[in-house]
Tab-separated table of C-alpha atoms in Angstrom:
chain	number	residue	atom	x	y	z
A	1	MET	CA	30.536	-18.260	-30.668
A	2	LYS	CA	30.731	-15.653	-28.887
A	3	GLY	CA	29.718	-15.589	-25.396
A	4	LEU	CA	26.977	-12.607	-24.155
A	5	PRO	CA	25.282	-11.806	-20.896
A	6	THR	CA	22.421	-13.293	-20.716
A	7	LEU	CA	19.203	-13.946	-18.372
A	8	ILE	CA	17.706	-17.252	-18.472
A	9	CYS	CA	13.896	-17.820	-16.931
A	10	ILE	CA	12.337	-21.334	-16.794
A	11	PRO	CA	9.430	-21.643	-15.912
A	12	ASP	CA	8.903	-25.285	-14.591
A	13	ILE	CA	5.237	-27.343	-14.390
A	14	SER	CA	5.192	-28.675	-10.859
A	15	GLY	CA	3.118	-31.716	-10.756
A	16	PHE	CA	3.639	-32.952	-14.385
A	17	THR	CA	4.841	-36.798	-13.707
A	18	GLU	CA	2.289	-37.682	-11.281
A	19	PHE	CA	-0.066	-35.762	-13.727
A	20	MET	CA	0.521	-37.661	-17.156
A	21	SER	CA	0.622	-41.012	-15.037
A	22	GLU	CA	-2.717	-40.594	-13.104
A	23	THR	CA	-4.511	-38.662	-15.439
A	24	ASP	CA	-6.401	-39.714	-18.301
A	25	PHE	CA	-3.671	-39.389	-21.555
A	26	ASP	CA	-6.534	-37.868	-23.448
A	27	LEU	CA	-7.006	-34.842	-20.753
A	28	SER	CA	-3.368	-34.415	-19.828
A	29	SER	CA	-2.621	-33.988	-23.583
A	30	LYS	CA	-4.443	-31.151	-24.158
A	31	VAL	CA	-4.100	-29.480	-20.826
A	32	ILE	CA	-0.107	-29.365	-20.620
A	33	PRO	CA	0.471	-28.059	-24.195
A	34	THR	CA	-2.201	-25.376	-23.523
A	35	LEU	CA	-0.433	-24.596	-20.387
A	36	LEU	CA	2.817	-24.172	-21.694
A	37	ASN	CA	0.844	-22.096	-24.484
A	38	ASN	CA	-0.398	-19.886	-21.788
A	39	ILE	CA	3.097	-19.345	-20.386
A	40	ILE	CA	4.741	-18.924	-23.232
A	41	TYR	CA	2.011	-15.919	-24.248
A	42	SER	CA	2.154	-14.736	-20.726
A	43	ASN	CA	5.533	-12.753	-21.557
A	44	GLU	CA	5.433	-9.298	-21.416
A	45	ILE	CA	8.784	-8.127	-21.123
A	46	GLY	CA	10.668	-9.055	-24.364
A	47	LEU	CA	11.874	-12.567	-23.060
A	48	LYS	CA	12.087	-14.732	-26.246
A	49	VAL	CA	11.966	-18.859	-26.380
A	50	SER	CA	14.800	-21.263	-26.675
A	51	GLU	CA	13.067	-24.208	-25.473
A	52	ILE	CA	10.053	-25.975	-24.430
A	53	GLU	CA	11.029	-28.844	-22.685
A	54	GLY	CA	8.093	-30.806	-21.694
A	55	ASP	CA	7.451	-29.515	-18.288
A	56	ALA	CA	9.202	-26.085	-19.096
A	57	VAL	CA	9.804	-23.194	-20.989
A	58	LEU	CA	13.334	-22.039	-21.264
A	59	PHE	CA	13.254	-17.735	-22.428
A	60	TYR	CA	16.010	-15.621	-22.514
A	61	LYS	CA	17.406	-12.232	-23.101
A	62	SER	CA	20.446	-10.985	-24.024
A	63	GLY	CA	21.392	-7.164	-23.969
A	64	GLU	CA	19.434	-4.695	-22.025
A	65	MET	CA	17.736	-6.039	-18.556
A	66	PRO	CA	14.827	-4.977	-17.194
A	67	SER	CA	14.614	-3.688	-13.201
A	68	LEU	CA	14.634	-6.696	-10.990
A	69	VAL	CA	10.981	-5.121	-9.870
A	70	ASN	CA	9.837	-5.537	-13.331
A	71	LEU	CA	11.640	-8.712	-13.627
A	72	ILE	CA	9.470	-10.173	-10.845
A	73	LYS	CA	5.755	-8.898	-11.765
A	74	GLN	CA	6.656	-10.692	-14.893
A	75	CYS	CA	7.334	-13.643	-12.981
A	76	VAL	CA	3.933	-13.151	-10.626
A	77	TYR	CA	2.284	-12.781	-13.801
A	78	PHE	CA	3.489	-16.205	-15.602
A	79	TYR	CA	2.155	-17.352	-11.775
A	80	THR	CA	-1.925	-15.628	-11.776
A	81	GLU	CA	-1.933	-16.170	-15.592
A	82	PHE	CA	-1.534	-20.269	-15.388
A	83	TYR	CA	-4.125	-20.027	-12.628
A	84	LYS	CA	-6.616	-18.597	-14.513
A	85	GLN	CA	-5.834	-20.763	-17.305
A	86	MET	CA	-5.834	-23.868	-14.814
A	87	ASP	CA	-9.756	-22.997	-13.455
A	88	ILE	CA	-10.841	-22.853	-17.524
A	89	LEU	CA	-9.364	-25.663	-18.358
A	90	ARG	CA	-10.841	-27.351	-15.277
A	91	GLU	CA	-14.236	-26.277	-16.619
A	92	LYS	CA	-13.466	-26.714	-19.997
A	93	TYR	CA	-12.876	-30.543	-19.585
A	94	ARG	CA	-15.502	-31.128	-16.283
A	95	ASP	CA	-17.195	-33.897	-18.079
A	96	SER	CA	-13.994	-35.744	-17.298
A	97	LYS	CA	-13.178	-37.465	-14.101
A	98	ASP	CA	-10.163	-36.462	-13.737
A	99	ALA	CA	-10.631	-32.599	-14.047
A	100	THR	CA	-11.127	-31.420	-10.959
A	101	VAL	CA	-7.398	-32.404	-10.268
A	102	ILE	CA	-5.913	-30.358	-12.391
A	103	PRO	CA	-5.069	-27.270	-9.885
A	104	GLU	CA	-5.221	-29.920	-7.251
A	105	ILE	CA	-1.734	-32.247	-8.565
A	106	LEU	CA	0.139	-29.046	-11.309
A	107	GLY	CA	2.066	-25.650	-10.182
A	108	LEU	CA	4.630	-23.394	-11.301
A	109	LYS	CA	8.192	-22.746	-10.125
A	110	ILE	CA	10.229	-20.269	-11.790
A	111	ILE	CA	14.029	-20.149	-12.245
A	112	LEU	CA	16.078	-17.239	-12.608
A	113	HIS	CA	19.054	-16.999	-13.632
A	114	TYR	CA	21.966	-14.762	-15.054
A	115	GLY	CA	25.193	-15.987	-16.947
A	116	ALA	CA	28.186	-13.252	-18.050
A	117	ALA	CA	28.565	-15.811	-20.933
A	118	ILE	CA	26.174	-17.584	-22.602
A	119	ALA	CA	26.901	-18.860	-26.228
A	120	LEU	CA	24.058	-18.836	-28.891
A	121	THR	CA	23.688	-20.039	-31.622
A	122	LYS	CA	20.775	-20.786	-34.197
A	123	VAL	CA	19.661	-24.615	-35.201
A	124	GLY	CA	16.803	-24.875	-37.306
A	125	THR	CA	14.055	-21.733	-36.354
A	126	ARG	CA	15.553	-21.804	-32.633
A	127	ILE	CA	18.054	-20.409	-31.010
A	128	LYS	CA	20.088	-22.694	-28.827
A	129	LEU	CA	22.093	-21.399	-25.744
A	130	PHE	CA	24.989	-23.174	-24.794
A	131	GLY	CA	27.735	-22.724	-21.943
A	132	GLU	CA	28.188	-23.400	-18.238
A	133	ASP	CA	26.030	-21.220	-17.086
A	134	LEU	CA	22.809	-23.096	-19.227
A	135	ILE	CA	23.876	-26.184	-16.911
A	136	VAL	CA	23.623	-24.168	-14.031
A	137	ALA	CA	19.909	-22.819	-14.506
A	138	HIS	CA	18.880	-26.264	-15.055
A	139	ARG	CA	20.754	-27.696	-12.228
A	140	LEU	CA	18.628	-25.160	-10.119
A	141	LEU	CA	15.394	-26.677	-11.003
A	142	LYS	CA	16.566	-29.628	-8.526
A	143	ASN	CA	17.201	-27.987	-5.295
A	144	ASP	CA	16.538	-28.288	-1.489
A	145	ILE	CA	13.581	-25.958	-0.885
A	146	GLU	CA	10.767	-27.068	0.985
A	147	MET	CA	8.137	-25.745	-1.505
A	148	ASP	CA	6.696	-26.437	-4.904
A	149	GLU	CA	5.469	-23.337	-5.958
A	150	TYR	CA	8.478	-21.087	-5.890
A	151	LEU	CA	10.651	-18.322	-7.733
A	152	LEU	CA	14.319	-19.129	-7.275
A	153	LEU	CA	16.855	-16.256	-8.256
A	154	SER	CA	20.404	-17.732	-8.031
A	155	GLN	CA	23.217	-15.578	-6.840
A	156	GLY	CA	24.502	-15.167	-10.369
A	157	LEU	CA	21.066	-12.722	-10.974
A	158	THR	CA	20.863	-11.429	-7.465
A	159	ASP	CA	24.354	-9.733	-7.759
A	160	TYR	CA	23.790	-9.041	-11.369
A	161	TYR	CA	21.019	-6.653	-10.054
A	162	LYS	CA	22.941	-5.575	-6.881
A	163	ARG	CA	25.762	-4.305	-9.067
A	164	ASN	CA	23.720	-2.164	-11.514
A	165	ASN	CA	21.483	-0.520	-9.605
A	166	LEU	CA	18.670	-2.154	-11.061
A	167	ASN	CA	16.887	-3.292	-7.548
A	168	GLU	CA	15.299	-0.276	-6.799
A	169	ASP	CA	11.901	-1.201	-4.545
A	170	PHE	CA	12.968	-4.637	-4.316
A	171	GLU	CA	12.656	-6.400	-0.603
A	172	TRP	CA	15.644	-8.298	-0.604
A	173	ALA	CA	14.997	-9.744	3.470
A	174	ARG	CA	11.750	-11.602	1.630
A	175	LEU	CA	14.476	-13.877	0.491
A	176	LYS	CA	15.571	-16.749	1.498
A	177	GLU	CA	19.211	-17.812	0.899
A	178	SER	CA	20.255	-21.312	0.500
A	179	SER	CA	22.871	-23.664	-1.497
A	180	THR	CA	23.307	-27.429	-3.312
A	181	ILE	CA	26.236	-29.025	-4.411
A	182	TYR	CA	26.046	-30.642	-7.953
A	183	ASP	CA	28.181	-33.208	-8.897
A	184	HIS	CA	30.746	-31.350	-11.441
A	185	VAL	CA	29.377	-27.765	-10.952
A	186	GLY	CA	30.429	-27.528	-6.612
A	187	GLU	CA	27.710	-25.567	-4.701
A	188	ILE	CA	25.656	-22.964	-6.171
A	189	LYS	CA	24.160	-20.575	-4.033
A	190	TYR	CA	20.579	-19.018	-4.622
A	191	SER	CA	17.687	-17.099	-2.652
A	192	SER	CA	14.083	-18.568	-3.015
A	193	ILE	CA	10.433	-16.824	-1.859
A	194	ASP	CA	7.172	-19.057	-1.996
A	195	LEU	CA	5.302	-17.350	-4.786
A	196	LYS	CA	1.615	-18.151	-3.564
A	197	PRO	CA	2.200	-14.945	-0.982
A	198	LEU	CA	4.361	-12.955	-3.218
A	199	VAL	CA	0.814	-12.746	-5.510
A	200	ASP	CA	-1.314	-12.231	-2.715
A	201	SER	CA	0.655	-9.605	-1.313
A	202	GLY	CA	-0.825	-7.508	-4.216
A	203	LYS	CA	2.682	-5.478	-4.667
A	204	TYR	CA	3.920	-6.932	-7.934
């Protein structure tokens, strides 16, 4: 398997475990798949689906990368469409006693990582990703960010965009830098930004 430079994007539904355990199963079994489908159909920049992981979608893109501004716009679109869908579901299932908590419990966080060498191989009808950078992307789902809904950009991703001048018009100062030490991987640096103010700014 030959490694390729690859963008990894993981929109992850926060509050998933609480929602599944505290709401009616019939409701949760309809809501979560609908939200995951909504994420997939909100993809407008040619990301490909590798896995659907219970509460998350693993997107990837090899080859030509979008500008960072367009990538951020895509993430904002994931977020806004996710909330529109939750409002639709709350109204659709309003007769269920748990419908009102759909937007109260659930939210969205998005992980972005760029790996210099990620292996792609076909398994069935899906393309499976392999490599240390895939492990890094999944580890970043568990981090020290004190927000429920955020956009996380790994240092690998921000370094790539700075090197290739694809970061025009992006307000780097808005990012909060941090890092987490993971077993078997070591320290991983990343930046994050609260998604709601990013949406409310109207710039993206």
